[in-house]
mmCIF file with all atom_site columns, C-alpha atoms in Angstrom:
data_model
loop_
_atom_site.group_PDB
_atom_site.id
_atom_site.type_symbol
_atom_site.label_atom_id
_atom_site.label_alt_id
_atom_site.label_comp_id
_atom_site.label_asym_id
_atom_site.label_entity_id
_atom_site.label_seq_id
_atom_site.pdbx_PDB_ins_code
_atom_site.Cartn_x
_atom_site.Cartn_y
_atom_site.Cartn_z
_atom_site.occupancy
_atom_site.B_iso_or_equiv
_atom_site.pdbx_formal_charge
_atom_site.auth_seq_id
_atom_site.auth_comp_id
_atom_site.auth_asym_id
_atom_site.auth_atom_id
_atom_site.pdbx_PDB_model_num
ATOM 1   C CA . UNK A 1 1   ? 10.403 103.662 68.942  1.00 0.00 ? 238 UNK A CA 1
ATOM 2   C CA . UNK A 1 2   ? 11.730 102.906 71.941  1.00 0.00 ? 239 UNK A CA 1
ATOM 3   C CA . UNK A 1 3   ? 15.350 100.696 71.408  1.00 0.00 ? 240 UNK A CA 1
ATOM 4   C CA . UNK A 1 4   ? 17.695 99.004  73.889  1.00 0.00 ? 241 UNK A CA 1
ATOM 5   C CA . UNK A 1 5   ? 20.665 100.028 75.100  1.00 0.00 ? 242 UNK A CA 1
ATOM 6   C CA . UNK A 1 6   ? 23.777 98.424  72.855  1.00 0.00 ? 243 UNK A CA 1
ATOM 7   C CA . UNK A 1 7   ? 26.995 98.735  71.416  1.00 0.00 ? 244 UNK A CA 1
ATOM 8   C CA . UNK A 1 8   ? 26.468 101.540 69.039  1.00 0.00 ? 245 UNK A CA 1
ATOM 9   C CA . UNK A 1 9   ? 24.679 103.601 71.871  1.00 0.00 ? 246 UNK A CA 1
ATOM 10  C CA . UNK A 1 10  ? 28.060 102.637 73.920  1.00 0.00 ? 247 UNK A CA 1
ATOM 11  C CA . UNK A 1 11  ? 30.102 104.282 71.057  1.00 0.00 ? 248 UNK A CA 1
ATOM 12  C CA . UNK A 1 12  ? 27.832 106.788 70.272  1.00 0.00 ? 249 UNK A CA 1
ATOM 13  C CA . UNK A 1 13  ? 28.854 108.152 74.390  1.00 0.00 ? 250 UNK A CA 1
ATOM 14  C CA . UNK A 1 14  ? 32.669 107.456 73.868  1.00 0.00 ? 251 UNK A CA 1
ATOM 15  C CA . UNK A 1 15  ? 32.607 109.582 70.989  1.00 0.00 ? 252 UNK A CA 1
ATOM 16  C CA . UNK A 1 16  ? 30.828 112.348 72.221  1.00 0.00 ? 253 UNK A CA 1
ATOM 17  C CA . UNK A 1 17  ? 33.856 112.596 74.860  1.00 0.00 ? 254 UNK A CA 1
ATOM 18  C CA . UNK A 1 18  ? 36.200 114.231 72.311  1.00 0.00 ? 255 UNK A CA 1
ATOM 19  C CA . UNK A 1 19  ? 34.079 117.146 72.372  1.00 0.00 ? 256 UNK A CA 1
ATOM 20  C CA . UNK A 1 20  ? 34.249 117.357 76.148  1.00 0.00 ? 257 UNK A CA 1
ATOM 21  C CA . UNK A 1 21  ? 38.088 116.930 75.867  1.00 0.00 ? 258 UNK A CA 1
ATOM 22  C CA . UNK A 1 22  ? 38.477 119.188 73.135  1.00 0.00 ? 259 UNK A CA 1
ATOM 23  C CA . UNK A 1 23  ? 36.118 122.499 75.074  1.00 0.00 ? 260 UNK A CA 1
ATOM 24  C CA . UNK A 1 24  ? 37.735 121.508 78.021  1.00 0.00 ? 261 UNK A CA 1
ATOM 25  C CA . UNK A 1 25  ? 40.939 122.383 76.157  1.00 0.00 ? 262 UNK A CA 1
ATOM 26  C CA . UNK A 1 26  ? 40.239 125.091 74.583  1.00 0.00 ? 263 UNK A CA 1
ATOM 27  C CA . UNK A 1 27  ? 38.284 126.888 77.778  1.00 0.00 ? 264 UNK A CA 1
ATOM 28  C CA . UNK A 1 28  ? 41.194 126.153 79.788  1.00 0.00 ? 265 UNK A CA 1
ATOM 29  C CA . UNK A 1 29  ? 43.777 127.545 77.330  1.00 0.00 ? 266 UNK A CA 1
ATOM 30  C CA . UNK A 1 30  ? 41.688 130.514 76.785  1.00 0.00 ? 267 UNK A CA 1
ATOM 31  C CA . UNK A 1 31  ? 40.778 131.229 80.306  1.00 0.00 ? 268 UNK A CA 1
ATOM 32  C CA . UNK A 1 32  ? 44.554 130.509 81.258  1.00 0.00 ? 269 UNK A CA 1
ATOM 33  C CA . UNK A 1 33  ? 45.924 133.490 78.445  1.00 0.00 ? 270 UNK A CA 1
ATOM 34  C CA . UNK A 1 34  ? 42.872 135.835 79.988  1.00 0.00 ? 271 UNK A CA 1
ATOM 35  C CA . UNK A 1 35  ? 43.469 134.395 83.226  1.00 0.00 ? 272 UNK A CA 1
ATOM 36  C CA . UNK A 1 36  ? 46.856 135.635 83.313  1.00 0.00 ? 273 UNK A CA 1
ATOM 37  C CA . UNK A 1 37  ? 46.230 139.301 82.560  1.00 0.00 ? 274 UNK A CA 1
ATOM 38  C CA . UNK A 1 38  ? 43.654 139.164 85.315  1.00 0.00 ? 275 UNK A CA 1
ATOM 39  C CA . UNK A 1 39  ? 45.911 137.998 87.789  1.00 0.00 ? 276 UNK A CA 1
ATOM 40  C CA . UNK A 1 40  ? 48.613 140.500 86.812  1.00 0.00 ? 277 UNK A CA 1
ATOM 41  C CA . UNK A 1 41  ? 46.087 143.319 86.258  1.00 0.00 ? 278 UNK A CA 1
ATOM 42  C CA . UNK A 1 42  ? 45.017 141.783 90.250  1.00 0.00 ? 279 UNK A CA 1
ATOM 43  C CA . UNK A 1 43  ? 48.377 142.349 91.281  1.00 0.00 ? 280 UNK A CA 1
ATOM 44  C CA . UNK A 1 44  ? 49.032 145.749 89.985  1.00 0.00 ? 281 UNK A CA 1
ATOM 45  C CA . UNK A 1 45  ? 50.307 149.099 91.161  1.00 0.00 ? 282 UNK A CA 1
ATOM 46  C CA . UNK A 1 46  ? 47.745 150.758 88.800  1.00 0.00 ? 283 UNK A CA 1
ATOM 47  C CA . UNK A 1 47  ? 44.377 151.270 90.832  1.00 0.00 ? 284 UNK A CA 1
ATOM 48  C CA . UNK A 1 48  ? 41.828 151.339 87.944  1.00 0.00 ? 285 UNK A CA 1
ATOM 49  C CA . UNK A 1 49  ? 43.355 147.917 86.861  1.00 0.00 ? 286 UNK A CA 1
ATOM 50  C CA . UNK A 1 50  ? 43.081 146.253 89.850  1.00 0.00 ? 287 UNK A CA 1
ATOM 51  C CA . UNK A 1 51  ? 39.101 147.915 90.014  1.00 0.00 ? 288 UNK A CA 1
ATOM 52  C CA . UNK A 1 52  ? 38.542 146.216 86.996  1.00 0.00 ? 289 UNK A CA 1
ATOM 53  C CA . UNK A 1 53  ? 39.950 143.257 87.221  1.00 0.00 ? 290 UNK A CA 1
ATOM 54  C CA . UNK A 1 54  ? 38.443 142.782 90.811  1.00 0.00 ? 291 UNK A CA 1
ATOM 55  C CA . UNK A 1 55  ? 35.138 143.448 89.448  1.00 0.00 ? 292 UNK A CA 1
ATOM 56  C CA . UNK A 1 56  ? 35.648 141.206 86.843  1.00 0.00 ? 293 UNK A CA 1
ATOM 57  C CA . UNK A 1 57  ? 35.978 138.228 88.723  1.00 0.00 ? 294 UNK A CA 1
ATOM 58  C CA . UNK A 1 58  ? 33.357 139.314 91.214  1.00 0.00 ? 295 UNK A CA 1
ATOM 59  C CA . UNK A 1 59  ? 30.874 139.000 88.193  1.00 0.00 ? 296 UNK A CA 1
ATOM 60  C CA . UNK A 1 60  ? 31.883 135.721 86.795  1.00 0.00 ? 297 UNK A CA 1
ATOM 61  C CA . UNK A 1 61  ? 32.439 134.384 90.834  1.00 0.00 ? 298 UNK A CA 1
ATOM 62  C CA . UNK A 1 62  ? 29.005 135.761 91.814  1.00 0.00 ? 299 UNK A CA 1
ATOM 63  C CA . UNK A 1 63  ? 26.871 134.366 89.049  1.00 0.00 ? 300 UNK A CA 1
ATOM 64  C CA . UNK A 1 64  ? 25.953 130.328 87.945  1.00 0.00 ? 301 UNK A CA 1
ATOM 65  C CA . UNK A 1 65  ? 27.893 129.126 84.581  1.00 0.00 ? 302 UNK A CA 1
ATOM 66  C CA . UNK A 1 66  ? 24.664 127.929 83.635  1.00 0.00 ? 303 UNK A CA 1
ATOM 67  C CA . UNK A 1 67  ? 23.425 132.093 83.620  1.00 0.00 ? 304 UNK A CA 1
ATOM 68  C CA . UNK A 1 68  ? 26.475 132.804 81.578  1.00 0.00 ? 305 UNK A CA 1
ATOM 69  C CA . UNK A 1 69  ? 26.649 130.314 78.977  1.00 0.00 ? 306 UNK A CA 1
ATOM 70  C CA . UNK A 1 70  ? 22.658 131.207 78.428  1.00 0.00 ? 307 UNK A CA 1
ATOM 71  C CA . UNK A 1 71  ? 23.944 135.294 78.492  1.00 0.00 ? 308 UNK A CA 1
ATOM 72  C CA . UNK A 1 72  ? 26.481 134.364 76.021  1.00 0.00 ? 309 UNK A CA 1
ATOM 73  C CA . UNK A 1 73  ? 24.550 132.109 73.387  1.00 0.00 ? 310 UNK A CA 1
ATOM 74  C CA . UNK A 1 74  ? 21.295 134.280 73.540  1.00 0.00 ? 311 UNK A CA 1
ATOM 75  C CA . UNK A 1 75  ? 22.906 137.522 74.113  1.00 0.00 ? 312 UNK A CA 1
ATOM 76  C CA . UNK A 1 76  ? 24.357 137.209 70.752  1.00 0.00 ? 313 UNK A CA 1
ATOM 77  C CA . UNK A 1 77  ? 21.417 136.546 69.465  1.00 0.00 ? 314 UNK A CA 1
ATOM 78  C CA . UNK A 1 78  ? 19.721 139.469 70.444  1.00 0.00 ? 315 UNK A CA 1
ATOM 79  C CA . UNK A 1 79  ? 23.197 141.743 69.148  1.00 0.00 ? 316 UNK A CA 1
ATOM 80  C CA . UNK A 1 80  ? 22.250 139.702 65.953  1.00 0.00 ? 317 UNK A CA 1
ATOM 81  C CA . UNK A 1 81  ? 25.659 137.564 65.423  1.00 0.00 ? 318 UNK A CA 1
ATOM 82  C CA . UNK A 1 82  ? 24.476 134.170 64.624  1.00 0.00 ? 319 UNK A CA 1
ATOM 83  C CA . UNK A 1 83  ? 26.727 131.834 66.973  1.00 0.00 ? 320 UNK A CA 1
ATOM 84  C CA . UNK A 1 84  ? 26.601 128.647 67.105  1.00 0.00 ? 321 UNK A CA 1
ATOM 85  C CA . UNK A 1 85  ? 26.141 126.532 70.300  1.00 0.00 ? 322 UNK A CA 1
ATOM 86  C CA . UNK A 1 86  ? 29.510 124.710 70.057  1.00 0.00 ? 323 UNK A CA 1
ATOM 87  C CA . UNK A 1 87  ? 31.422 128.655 69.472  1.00 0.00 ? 324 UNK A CA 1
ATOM 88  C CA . UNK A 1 88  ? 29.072 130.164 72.828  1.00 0.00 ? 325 UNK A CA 1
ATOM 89  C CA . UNK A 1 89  ? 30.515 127.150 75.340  1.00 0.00 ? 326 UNK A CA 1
ATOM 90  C CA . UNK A 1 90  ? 33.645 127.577 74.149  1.00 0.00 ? 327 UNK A CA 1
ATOM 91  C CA . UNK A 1 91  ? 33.163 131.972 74.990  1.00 0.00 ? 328 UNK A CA 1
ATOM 92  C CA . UNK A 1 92  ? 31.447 131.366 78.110  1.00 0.00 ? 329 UNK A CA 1
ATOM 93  C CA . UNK A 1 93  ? 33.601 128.565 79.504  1.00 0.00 ? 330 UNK A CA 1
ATOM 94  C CA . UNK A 1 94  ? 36.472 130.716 78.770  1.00 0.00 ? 331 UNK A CA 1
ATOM 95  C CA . UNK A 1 95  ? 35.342 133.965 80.260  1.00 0.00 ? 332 UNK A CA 1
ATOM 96  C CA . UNK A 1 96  ? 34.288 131.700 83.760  1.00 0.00 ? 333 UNK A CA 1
ATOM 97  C CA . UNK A 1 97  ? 37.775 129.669 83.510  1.00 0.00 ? 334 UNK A CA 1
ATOM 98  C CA . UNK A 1 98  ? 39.612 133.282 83.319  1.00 0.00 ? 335 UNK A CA 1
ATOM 99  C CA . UNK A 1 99  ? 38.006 134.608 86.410  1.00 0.00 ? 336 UNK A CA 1
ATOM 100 C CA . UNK A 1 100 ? 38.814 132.141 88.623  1.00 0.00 ? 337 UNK A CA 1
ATOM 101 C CA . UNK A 1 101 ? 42.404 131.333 87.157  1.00 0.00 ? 338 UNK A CA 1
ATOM 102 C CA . UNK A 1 102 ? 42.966 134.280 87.722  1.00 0.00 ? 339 UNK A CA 1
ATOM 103 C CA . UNK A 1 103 ? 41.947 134.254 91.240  1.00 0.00 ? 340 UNK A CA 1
ATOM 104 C CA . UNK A 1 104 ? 44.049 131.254 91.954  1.00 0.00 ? 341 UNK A CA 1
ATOM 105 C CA . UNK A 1 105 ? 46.348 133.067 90.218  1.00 0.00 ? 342 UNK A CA 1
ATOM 106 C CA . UNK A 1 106 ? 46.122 136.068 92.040  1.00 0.00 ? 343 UNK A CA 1
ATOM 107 C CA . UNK A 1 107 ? 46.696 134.305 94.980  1.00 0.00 ? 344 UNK A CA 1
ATOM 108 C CA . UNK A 1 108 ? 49.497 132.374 94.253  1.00 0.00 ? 345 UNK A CA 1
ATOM 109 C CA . UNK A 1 109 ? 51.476 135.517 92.971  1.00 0.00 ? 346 UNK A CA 1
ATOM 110 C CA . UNK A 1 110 ? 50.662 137.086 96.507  1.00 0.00 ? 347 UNK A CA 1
ATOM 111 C CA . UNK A 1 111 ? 51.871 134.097 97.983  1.00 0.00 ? 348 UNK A CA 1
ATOM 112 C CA . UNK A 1 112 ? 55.847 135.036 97.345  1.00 0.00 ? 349 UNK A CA 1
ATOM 113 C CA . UNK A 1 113 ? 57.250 136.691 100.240 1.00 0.00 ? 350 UNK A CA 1
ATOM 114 C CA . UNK A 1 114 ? 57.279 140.294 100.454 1.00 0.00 ? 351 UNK A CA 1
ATOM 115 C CA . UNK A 1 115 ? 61.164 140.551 100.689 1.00 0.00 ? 352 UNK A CA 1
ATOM 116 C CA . UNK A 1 116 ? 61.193 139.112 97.203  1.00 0.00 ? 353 UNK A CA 1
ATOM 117 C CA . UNK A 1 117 ? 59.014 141.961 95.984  1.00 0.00 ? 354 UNK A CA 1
ATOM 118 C CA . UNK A 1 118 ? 61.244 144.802 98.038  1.00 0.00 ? 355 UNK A CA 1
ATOM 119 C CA . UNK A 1 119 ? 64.421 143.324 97.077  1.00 0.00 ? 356 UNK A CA 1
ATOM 120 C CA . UNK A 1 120 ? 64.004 143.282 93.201  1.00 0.00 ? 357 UNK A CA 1
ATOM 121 C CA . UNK A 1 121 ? 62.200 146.868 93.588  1.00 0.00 ? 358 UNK A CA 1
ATOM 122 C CA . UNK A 1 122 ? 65.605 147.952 95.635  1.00 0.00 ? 359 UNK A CA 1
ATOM 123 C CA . UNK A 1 123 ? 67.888 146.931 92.361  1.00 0.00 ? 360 UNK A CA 1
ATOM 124 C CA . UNK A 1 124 ? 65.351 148.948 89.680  1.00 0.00 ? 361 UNK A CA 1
ATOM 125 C CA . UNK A 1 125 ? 62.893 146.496 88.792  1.00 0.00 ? 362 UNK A CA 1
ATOM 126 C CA . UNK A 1 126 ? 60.276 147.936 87.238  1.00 0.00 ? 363 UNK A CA 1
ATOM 127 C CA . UNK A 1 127 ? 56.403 145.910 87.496  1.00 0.00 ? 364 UNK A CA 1
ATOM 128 C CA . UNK A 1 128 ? 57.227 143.697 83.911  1.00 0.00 ? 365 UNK A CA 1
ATOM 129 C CA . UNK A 1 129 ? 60.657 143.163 84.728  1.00 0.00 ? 366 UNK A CA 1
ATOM 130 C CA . UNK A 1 130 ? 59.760 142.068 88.397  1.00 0.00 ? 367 UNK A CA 1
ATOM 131 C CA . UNK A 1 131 ? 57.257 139.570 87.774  1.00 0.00 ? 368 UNK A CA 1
ATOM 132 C CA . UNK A 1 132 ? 58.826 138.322 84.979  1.00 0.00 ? 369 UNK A CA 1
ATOM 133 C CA . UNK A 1 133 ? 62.247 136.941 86.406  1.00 0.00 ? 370 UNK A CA 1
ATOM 134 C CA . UNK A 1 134 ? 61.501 136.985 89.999  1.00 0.00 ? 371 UNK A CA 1
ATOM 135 C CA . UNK A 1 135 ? 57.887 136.585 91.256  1.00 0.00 ? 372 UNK A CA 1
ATOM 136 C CA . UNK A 1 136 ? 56.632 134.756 88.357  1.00 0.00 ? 373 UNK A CA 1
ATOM 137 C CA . UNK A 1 137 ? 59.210 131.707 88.519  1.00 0.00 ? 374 UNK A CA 1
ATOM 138 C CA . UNK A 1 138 ? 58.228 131.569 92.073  1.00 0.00 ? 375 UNK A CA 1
ATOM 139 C CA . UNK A 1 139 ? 54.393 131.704 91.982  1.00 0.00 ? 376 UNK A CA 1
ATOM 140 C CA . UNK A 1 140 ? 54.416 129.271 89.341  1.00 0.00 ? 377 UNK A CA 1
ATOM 141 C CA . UNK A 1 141 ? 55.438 126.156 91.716  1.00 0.00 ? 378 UNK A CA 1
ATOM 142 C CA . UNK A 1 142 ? 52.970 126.850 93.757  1.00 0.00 ? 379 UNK A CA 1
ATOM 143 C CA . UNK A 1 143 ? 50.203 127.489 91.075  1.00 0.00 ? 380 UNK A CA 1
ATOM 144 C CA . UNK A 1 144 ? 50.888 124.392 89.384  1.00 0.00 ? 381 UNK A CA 1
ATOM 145 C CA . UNK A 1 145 ? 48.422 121.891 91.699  1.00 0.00 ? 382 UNK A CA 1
ATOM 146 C CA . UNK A 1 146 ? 45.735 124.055 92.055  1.00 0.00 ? 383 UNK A CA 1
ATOM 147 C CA . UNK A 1 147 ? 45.424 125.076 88.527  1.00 0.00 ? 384 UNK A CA 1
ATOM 148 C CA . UNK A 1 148 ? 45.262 121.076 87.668  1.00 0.00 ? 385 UNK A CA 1
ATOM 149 C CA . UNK A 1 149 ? 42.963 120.440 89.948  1.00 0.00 ? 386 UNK A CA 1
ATOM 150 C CA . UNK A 1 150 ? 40.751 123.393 88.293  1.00 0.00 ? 387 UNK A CA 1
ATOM 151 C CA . UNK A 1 151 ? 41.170 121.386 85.028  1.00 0.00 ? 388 UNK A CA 1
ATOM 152 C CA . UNK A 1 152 ? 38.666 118.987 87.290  1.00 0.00 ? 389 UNK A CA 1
ATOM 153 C CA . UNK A 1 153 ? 35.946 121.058 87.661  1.00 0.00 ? 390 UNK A CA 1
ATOM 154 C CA . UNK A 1 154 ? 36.546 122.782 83.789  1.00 0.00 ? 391 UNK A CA 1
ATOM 155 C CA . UNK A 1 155 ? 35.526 118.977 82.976  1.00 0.00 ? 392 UNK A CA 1
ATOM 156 C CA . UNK A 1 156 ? 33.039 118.706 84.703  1.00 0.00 ? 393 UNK A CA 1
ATOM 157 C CA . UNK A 1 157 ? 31.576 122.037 83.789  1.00 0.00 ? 394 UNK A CA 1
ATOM 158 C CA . UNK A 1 158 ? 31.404 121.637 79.797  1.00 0.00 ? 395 UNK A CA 1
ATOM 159 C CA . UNK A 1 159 ? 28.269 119.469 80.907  1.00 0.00 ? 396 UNK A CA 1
ATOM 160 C CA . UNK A 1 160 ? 26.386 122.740 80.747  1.00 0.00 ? 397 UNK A CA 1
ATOM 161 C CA . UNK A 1 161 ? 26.722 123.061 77.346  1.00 0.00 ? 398 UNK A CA 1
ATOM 162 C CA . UNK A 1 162 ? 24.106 120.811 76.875  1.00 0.00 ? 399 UNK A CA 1
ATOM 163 C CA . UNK A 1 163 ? 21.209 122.926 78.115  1.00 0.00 ? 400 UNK A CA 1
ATOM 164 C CA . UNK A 1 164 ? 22.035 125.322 74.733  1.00 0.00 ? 401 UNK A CA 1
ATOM 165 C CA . UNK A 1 165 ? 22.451 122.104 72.444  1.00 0.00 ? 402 UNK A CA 1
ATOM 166 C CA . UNK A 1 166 ? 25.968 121.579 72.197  1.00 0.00 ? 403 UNK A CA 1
ATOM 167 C CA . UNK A 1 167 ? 26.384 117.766 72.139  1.00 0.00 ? 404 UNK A CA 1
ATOM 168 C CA . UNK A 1 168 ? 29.276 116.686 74.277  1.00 0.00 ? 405 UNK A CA 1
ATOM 169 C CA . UNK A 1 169 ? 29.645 113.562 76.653  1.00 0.00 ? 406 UNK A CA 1
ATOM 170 C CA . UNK A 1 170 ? 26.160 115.019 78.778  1.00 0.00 ? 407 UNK A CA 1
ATOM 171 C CA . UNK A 1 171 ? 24.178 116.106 75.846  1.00 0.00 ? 408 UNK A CA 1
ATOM 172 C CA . UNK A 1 172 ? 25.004 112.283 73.848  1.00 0.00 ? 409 UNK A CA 1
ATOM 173 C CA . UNK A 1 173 ? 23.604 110.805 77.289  1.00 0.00 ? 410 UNK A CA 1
ATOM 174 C CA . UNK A 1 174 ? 20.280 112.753 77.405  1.00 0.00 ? 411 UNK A CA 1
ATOM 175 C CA . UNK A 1 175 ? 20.037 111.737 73.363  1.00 0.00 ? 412 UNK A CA 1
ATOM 176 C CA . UNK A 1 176 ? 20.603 107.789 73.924  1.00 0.00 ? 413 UNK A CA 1
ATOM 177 C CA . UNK A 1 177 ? 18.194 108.090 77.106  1.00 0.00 ? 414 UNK A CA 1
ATOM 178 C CA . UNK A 1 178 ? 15.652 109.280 74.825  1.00 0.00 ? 415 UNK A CA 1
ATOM 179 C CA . UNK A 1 179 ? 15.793 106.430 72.408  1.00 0.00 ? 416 UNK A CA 1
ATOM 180 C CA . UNK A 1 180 ? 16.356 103.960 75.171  1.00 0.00 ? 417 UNK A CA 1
ATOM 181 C CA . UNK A 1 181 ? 14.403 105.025 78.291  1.00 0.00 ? 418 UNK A CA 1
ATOM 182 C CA . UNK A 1 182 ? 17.316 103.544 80.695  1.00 0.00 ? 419 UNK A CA 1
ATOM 183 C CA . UNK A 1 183 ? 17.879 106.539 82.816  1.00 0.00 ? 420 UNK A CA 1
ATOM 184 C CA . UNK A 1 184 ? 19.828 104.787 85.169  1.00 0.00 ? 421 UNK A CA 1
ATOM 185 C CA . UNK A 1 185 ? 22.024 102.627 82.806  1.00 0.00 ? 422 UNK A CA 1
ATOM 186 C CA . UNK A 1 186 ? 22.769 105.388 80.055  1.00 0.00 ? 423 UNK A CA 1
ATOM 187 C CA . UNK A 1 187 ? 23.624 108.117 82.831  1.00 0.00 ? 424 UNK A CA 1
ATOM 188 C CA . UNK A 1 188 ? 25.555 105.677 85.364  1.00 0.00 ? 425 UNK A CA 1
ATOM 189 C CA . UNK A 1 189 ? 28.154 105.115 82.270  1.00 0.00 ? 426 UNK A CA 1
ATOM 190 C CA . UNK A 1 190 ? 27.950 108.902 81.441  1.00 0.00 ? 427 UNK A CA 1
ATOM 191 C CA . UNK A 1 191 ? 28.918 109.824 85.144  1.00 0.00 ? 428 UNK A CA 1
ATOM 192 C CA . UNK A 1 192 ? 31.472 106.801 84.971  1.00 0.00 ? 429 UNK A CA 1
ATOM 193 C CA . UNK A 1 193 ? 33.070 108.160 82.118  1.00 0.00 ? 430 UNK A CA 1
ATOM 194 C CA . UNK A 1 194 ? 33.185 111.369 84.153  1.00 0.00 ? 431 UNK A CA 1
ATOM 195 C CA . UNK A 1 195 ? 35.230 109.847 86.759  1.00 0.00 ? 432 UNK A CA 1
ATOM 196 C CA . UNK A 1 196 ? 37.973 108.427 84.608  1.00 0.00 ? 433 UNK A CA 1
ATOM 197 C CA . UNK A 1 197 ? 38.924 111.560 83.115  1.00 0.00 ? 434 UNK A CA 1
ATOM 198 C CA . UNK A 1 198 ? 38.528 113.589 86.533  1.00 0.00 ? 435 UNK A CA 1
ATOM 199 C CA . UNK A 1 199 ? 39.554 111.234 89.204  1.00 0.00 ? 436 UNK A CA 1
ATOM 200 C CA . UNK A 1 200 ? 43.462 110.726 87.369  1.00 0.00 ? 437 UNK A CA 1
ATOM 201 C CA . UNK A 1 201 ? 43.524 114.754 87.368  1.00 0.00 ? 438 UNK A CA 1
ATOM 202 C CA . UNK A 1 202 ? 42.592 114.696 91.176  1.00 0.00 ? 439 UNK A CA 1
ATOM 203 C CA . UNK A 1 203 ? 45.060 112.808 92.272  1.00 0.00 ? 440 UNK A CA 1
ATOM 204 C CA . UNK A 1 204 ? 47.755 114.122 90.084  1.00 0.00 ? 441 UNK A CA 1
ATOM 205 C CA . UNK A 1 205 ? 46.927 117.441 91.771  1.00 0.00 ? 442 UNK A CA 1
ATOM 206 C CA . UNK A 1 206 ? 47.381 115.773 95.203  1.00 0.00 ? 443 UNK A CA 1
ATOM 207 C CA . UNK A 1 207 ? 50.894 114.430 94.232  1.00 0.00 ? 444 UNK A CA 1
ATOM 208 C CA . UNK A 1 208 ? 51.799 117.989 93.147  1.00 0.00 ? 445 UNK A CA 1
ATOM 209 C CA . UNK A 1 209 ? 50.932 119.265 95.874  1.00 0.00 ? 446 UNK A CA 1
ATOM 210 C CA . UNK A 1 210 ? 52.720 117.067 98.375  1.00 0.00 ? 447 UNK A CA 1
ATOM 211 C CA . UNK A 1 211 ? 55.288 117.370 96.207  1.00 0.00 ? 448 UNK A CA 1
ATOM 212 C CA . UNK A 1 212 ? 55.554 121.349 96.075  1.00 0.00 ? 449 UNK A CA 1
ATOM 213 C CA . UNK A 1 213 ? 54.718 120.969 100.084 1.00 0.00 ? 450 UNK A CA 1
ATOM 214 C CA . UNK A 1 214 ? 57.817 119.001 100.688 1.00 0.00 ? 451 UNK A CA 1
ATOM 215 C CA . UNK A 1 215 ? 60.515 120.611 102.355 1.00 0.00 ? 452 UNK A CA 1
ATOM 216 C CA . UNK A 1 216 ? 63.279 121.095 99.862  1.00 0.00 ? 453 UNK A CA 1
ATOM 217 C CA . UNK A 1 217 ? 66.871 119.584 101.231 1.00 0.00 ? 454 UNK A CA 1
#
């Protein structure tokens, strides 16, 4: 029975949004811990770390989210561990978020001038000791507005979840369109919704940024 759009379809959308909050959390706190050990693995002297880590984000770079969150949810299916949809976005938006956090990451570390790097190798700093009290501190100003504005598209990107069931802000907007038939309406305040938690994110990046661009007197 087809039902119009209301008030408790209006909540029913507002409180699917914790659940986009909430993955995007926990996919950007996960892929920033694995993110890390990418970039330093990126970074380092070792050559079979850097293969692997290069390949790494080659694989999760070169391939849709949509591919991987289906590889994830189904592939444990097949290995037989019964996962749930909610537990498969949270592994697959956490694997992608790693790769390129680390990549940004990567970059960013690379970004300190080589004299920094020669200069703490010339008084005996060994790779853990040299990243973590001189390149580190440094790489981490200019990570900072780039790795907010990545929090924008890890937002955006839990809407994939719904294609394997998991009902966040998307999902709740494809299950009130189906008892409502008001494409138009139901998605317009989805996408709306969208905007307020992405567009505040955007332009804090953009401060940062000018910020961490200024030159310091």
């Amino acid at each position: 029975m087809i039902r119009a759009f209301g008030y408790n379809e209006f909540l029913f959308l507002l409180s699917a949004v914790q659940w986009t909050l909430l993955l995007s959390v926990i996919a950007f706190i996960g892929g920033g811990i694995v993110g890390l050990f990418v970039a330093l693995a990126r970074t380092s002297d070792v050559k079979p770390l850097r293969l692997l880590a290069t390949g790494y984000i080659q694989v999760f770079q070169g391939t849709p989210l949509l591919m991987q969150l289906f590889l994830v949810f189904f592939g444990a299916t097949v290995l037989g561990i019964d996962m749930s949809p909610w537990v498969a976005a949270a592994v697959g938006l956490t694997l992608n978020t790693s790769a390129f956090l680390g990549e940004i990451w990567r970059g960013c570390i690379q970004s300190v001038p080589r004299g920094q790097w020669e200069a703490a190798s010339s008084l005996g700093l060994r790779y853990p000791g040299l990243m973590r009290y001189v390149i580190l501190p440094q790489a981490v100003k200019v990570a900072v507005p780039p790795t907010v504005g990545y929090l924008v598209q890890v937002i955006k990107g839990t809407s994939l979840a719904a294609i394997i069931g998991f009902v966040e802000l998307t999902r709740a907007g494809q299950i009130v369109n189906n008892a409502t038939f008001q494409p138009f309406l139901v998605f317009g305040i989805v996408a709306a919704i969208y905007f307020a938690l992405c567009w505040p994110l955007s332009l804090l990046s953009q401060r940062l940024e000018a910020r961490y661009a200024a030159p310091s007197r």
